[in-house]
Amino acid sequence: MNTKETQLQEMLTQLRTRLLVMFAAVDIAMNESCDALQNSNKGKARAVIDGDRVINDKENEIDELALSILIRNQPVAHDLRLVVGALRMVGELERIGDEAVGIAFRVLDIEDKVPSVVINAVAPLIEKAQSLFQAVNAMFKNATSDDVFSICEQKNDISKLELEALHQIMDKLGKLPEENCGSDESCSLSQGILITRSLNRICGRSINLAEQVYFIENGINIKHKKKNQCVATT
């Protein structure tokens, strides 16, 4: 292996490492924001908001490194796919971090405790969001795409969970006495609707990440494709 090839492999290793660090930072932000929601922990919500700077810094670092690899080394095949995939993945990771921050802000905007109806309504979506993200993280860490189609096939399940959560929250909102319109309880329930949307987007972006892992490992874009339409390249 010549000096240039050695340098490329070292930079690619650094790129993967930084992506894994960003995955970990986003995972922490998502889990902490959900914990803050479920326990009405405003201190933890503030910590998530303050920690967003770390995720943004990681995005910039990875962007710069990936572009440097493209310019200086002109990678091909799997190496090129890793760089292109990294540039796509950092955007998705950063936006999941933004959704976690959004949830944290909703917790702060709710007076006193988060209503139990909101916590119960979004609990299945929280579990789904966390499990999907962890599955994608493991796929990237282990350089495997075996689970990608089972992940992508969960889109309908996610939509159903969102609709069920929205129905529960809006049903409670609709049963409030007319004089409670604009009350703290009404506003808290409205925040629950926005939280539900954020969790749905986290799930969707996790699926986007899974598609990028498949692209890196197999060389094809599976967005809008079925399993039998996918033929791996070198």
Coordinates of C-alpha atoms in Angstrom, one line a residue:
M1 CA 0.0 0.0 0.0
N2 CA 1.6 3.3 -1.1
T3 CA 1.7 6.5 1.0
K4 CA -1.4 8.1 -0.7
E5 CA -3.5 4.9 -0.2
T6 CA -2.4 4.7 3.5
Q7 CA -3.3 8.4 4.0
L8 CA -6.8 7.7 2.4
Q9 CA -7.5 4.8 4.7
E10 CA -6.4 6.7 7.7
M11 CA -8.7 9.6 6.8
L12 CA -11.6 7.2 6.1
T13 CA -11.1 5.6 9.5
Q14 CA -11.2 9.0 11.0
L15 CA -14.4 9.8 9.1
R16 CA -16.1 6.6 10.4
T17 CA -15.0 7.4 13.9
R18 CA -16.3 10.9 13.8
L19 CA -19.6 9.7 12.5
L20 CA -19.9 7.1 15.3
V21 CA -19.2 9.9 17.8
M22 CA -21.9 12.0 16.2
F23 CA -24.3 9.0 16.3
A24 CA -23.6 8.7 20.1
A25 CA -24.1 12.4 20.7
V26 CA -27.4 12.4 18.9
D27 CA -28.5 9.2 20.7
I28 CA -27.8 10.8 24.0
A29 CA -29.7 14.0 23.1
M30 CA -32.7 12.0 21.9
N31 CA -32.8 9.7 24.9
E32 CA -32.3 12.6 27.3
S33 CA -35.1 14.7 25.7
C34 CA -37.5 11.8 25.9
D35 CA -36.6 11.2 29.5
A36 CA -37.1 14.9 30.3
L37 CA -40.5 14.6 28.7
Q38 CA -41.6 11.5 30.5
N39 CA -40.4 12.8 33.9
S40 CA -41.1 16.5 33.4
N41 CA -37.4 17.1 34.1
K42 CA -36.8 20.7 33.0
G43 CA -33.1 20.6 34.1
K44 CA -32.5 17.7 31.7
A45 CA -34.4 19.5 29.0
R46 CA -32.1 22.5 29.4
A47 CA -29.0 20.2 29.2
V48 CA -30.2 18.8 25.9
I49 CA -30.6 22.3 24.5
D50 CA -27.2 23.4 25.7
G51 CA -25.6 20.2 24.3
D52 CA -26.9 20.9 20.8
R53 CA -23.7 22.9 20.0
V54 CA -21.7 19.7 20.3
I55 CA -23.8 18.0 17.6
N56 CA -23.5 21.1 15.3
D57 CA -19.7 21.2 15.7
K58 CA -19.5 17.5 14.8
E59 CA -21.5 18.1 11.7
N60 CA -19.1 20.8 10.6
E61 CA -16.1 18.7 11.4
I62 CA -17.4 15.7 9.3
D63 CA -18.4 18.0 6.4
E64 CA -14.9 19.4 6.3
L65 CA -13.2 16.1 6.6
A66 CA -15.4 14.4 3.9
L67 CA -14.8 17.3 1.5
S68 CA -11.0 17.2 2.2
I69 CA -11.0 13.4 1.3
L70 CA -12.8 14.1 -2.0
I71 CA -10.5 16.9 -3.0
R72 CA -7.2 15.4 -1.9
N73 CA -7.7 11.6 -2.5
Q74 CA -10.4 11.2 -5.1
P75 CA -11.7 7.9 -3.6
V76 CA -13.6 5.3 -5.7
A77 CA -16.0 2.4 -5.2
H78 CA -16.8 1.7 -1.5
D79 CA -14.5 4.5 -0.3
L80 CA -16.3 7.1 -2.4
R81 CA -19.7 5.8 -1.2
L82 CA -18.6 6.1 2.4
V83 CA -17.7 9.8 1.9
V84 CA -20.9 10.6 0.0
G85 CA -22.9 8.6 2.5
A86 CA -21.2 10.5 5.4
L87 CA -22.1 13.9 3.8
R88 CA -25.8 12.8 3.6
M89 CA -25.9 11.2 7.0
V90 CA -24.6 14.2 9.0
G91 CA -27.5 16.2 7.8
E92 CA -30.0 13.6 9.0
L93 CA -28.2 13.2 12.3
E94 CA -28.1 17.0 12.9
R95 CA -31.8 17.2 12.2
I96 CA -32.6 14.4 14.6
G97 CA -30.6 16.4 17.2
D98 CA -32.7 19.4 16.3
E99 CA -35.9 17.4 16.9
A100 CA -34.5 16.3 20.3
V101 CA -33.9 20.0 21.1
G102 CA -37.4 20.8 19.9
I103 CA -38.9 18.2 22.3
A104 CA -36.8 19.7 25.1
F105 CA -38.1 23.2 24.4
R106 CA -41.7 21.8 24.5
V107 CA -41.0 20.4 28.0
L108 CA -39.8 23.8 29.1
D109 CA -42.9 25.5 27.6
I110 CA -45.3 23.2 29.5
E111 CA -46.2 24.7 32.9
D112 CA -45.6 22.3 35.8
K113 CA -45.8 18.6 34.7
V114 CA -46.3 17.2 31.2
P115 CA -49.9 15.9 31.1
S116 CA -50.1 12.1 31.6
V117 CA -52.3 11.8 28.5
V118 CA -49.4 13.2 26.5
I119 CA -46.8 10.9 28.1
N120 CA -49.0 7.8 27.6
A121 CA -49.9 8.8 24.0
V122 CA -46.4 9.2 22.8
A123 CA -44.8 6.4 24.7
P124 CA -45.1 3.9 21.8
L125 CA -43.6 6.5 19.4
I126 CA -40.7 7.1 21.8
E127 CA -40.0 3.4 22.0
K128 CA -40.1 3.1 18.2
A129 CA -37.9 6.1 17.7
Q130 CA -35.3 4.8 20.1
S131 CA -35.3 1.3 18.7
L132 CA -35.0 2.4 15.1
F133 CA -32.1 4.8 15.8
Q134 CA -30.3 2.1 17.8
A135 CA -30.7 -0.4 15.0
V136 CA -29.3 2.0 12.4
N137 CA -26.4 2.9 14.7
A138 CA -25.6 -0.8 15.0
M139 CA -25.8 -1.3 11.3
F140 CA -23.3 1.5 10.6
K141 CA -21.0 0.4 13.4
N142 CA -20.9 -3.2 12.2
A143 CA -20.8 -2.2 8.5
T144 CA -23.9 -4.4 7.7
S145 CA -27.1 -3.7 5.9
D146 CA -29.0 -6.9 6.7
D147 CA -31.8 -5.2 8.7
V148 CA -32.4 -2.3 6.4
F149 CA -35.6 -3.6 4.7
S150 CA -37.2 -4.6 8.0
I151 CA -36.5 -1.0 9.2
C152 CA -37.8 0.6 6.0
E153 CA -41.0 -1.5 6.1
Q154 CA -41.9 0.1 9.4
K155 CA -43.1 3.4 7.8
N156 CA -46.8 2.4 8.0
D157 CA -46.4 1.3 11.7
I158 CA -44.9 4.7 12.5
S159 CA -47.8 6.5 10.8
K160 CA -50.3 4.5 12.8
L161 CA -48.5 5.2 16.1
E162 CA -48.5 8.9 15.3
L163 CA -52.2 8.9 14.4
E164 CA -53.1 7.0 17.6
A165 CA -51.1 9.5 19.7
L166 CA -52.7 12.5 18.0
H167 CA -56.1 11.0 18.4
Q168 CA -55.6 10.5 22.2
I169 CA -54.3 14.0 22.7
M170 CA -56.8 15.8 20.5
D171 CA -59.7 13.8 22.1
K172 CA -58.6 15.1 25.5
L173 CA -58.2 18.6 24.1
G174 CA -61.7 18.4 22.6
K175 CA -63.2 17.4 25.9
L176 CA -61.9 20.4 27.8
P177 CA -64.6 22.9 29.0
E178 CA -64.9 25.9 26.7
E179 CA -63.7 28.2 29.5
N180 CA -60.4 26.2 29.5
C181 CA -59.5 27.3 26.0
G182 CA -56.2 29.0 26.2
S183 CA -55.5 27.6 29.7
D184 CA -52.2 26.0 30.8
E185 CA -53.8 22.5 30.3
S186 CA -54.9 23.4 26.8
C187 CA -51.5 24.8 25.9
S188 CA -49.7 21.7 27.3
L189 CA -51.9 19.4 25.2
S190 CA -51.1 21.5 22.2
Q191 CA -47.4 21.0 22.9
G192 CA -48.0 17.3 23.0
I193 CA -49.2 17.5 19.4
L194 CA -45.9 19.1 18.4
I195 CA -43.9 16.5 20.3
T196 CA -45.7 13.8 18.4
R197 CA -44.7 15.3 15.1
S198 CA -41.1 15.6 16.3
L199 CA -41.0 11.9 17.2
N200 CA -42.5 10.9 13.8
R201 CA -39.8 12.9 12.1
I202 CA -37.1 11.2 14.2
C203 CA -38.4 7.9 13.0
G204 CA -38.4 9.0 9.4
R205 CA -34.9 10.3 9.5
S206 CA -33.7 7.1 11.1
I207 CA -35.1 5.3 8.1
N208 CA -33.2 7.7 5.9
L209 CA -30.0 6.9 7.7
A210 CA -30.6 3.2 7.2
E211 CA -31.0 3.8 3.5
Q212 CA -27.6 5.5 3.5
V213 CA -26.0 2.6 5.3
Y214 CA -27.3 0.3 2.6
F215 CA -26.0 2.7 -0.1
I216 CA -22.5 2.6 1.5
E217 CA -22.3 -1.1 1.8
N218 CA -24.1 -2.1 -1.5
G219 CA -23.7 0.8 -3.9
I220 CA -27.4 1.4 -4.7
N221 CA -30.0 3.8 -3.6
I222 CA -33.0 1.9 -2.2
K223 CA -35.3 4.9 -1.6
H224 CA -38.6 4.1 -3.2
K225 CA -37.5 0.6 -4.1
K226 CA -38.6 -2.9 -3.0
K227 CA -36.2 -5.5 -1.9
N228 CA -36.3 -7.5 -5.1
Q229 CA -35.4 -4.4 -7.1
C230 CA -32.0 -4.0 -5.4
V231 CA -28.9 -5.5 -6.9
A232 CA -25.6 -4.7 -5.2
T233 CA -22.7 -3.2 -7.1
T234 CA -19.0 -3.3 -6.2

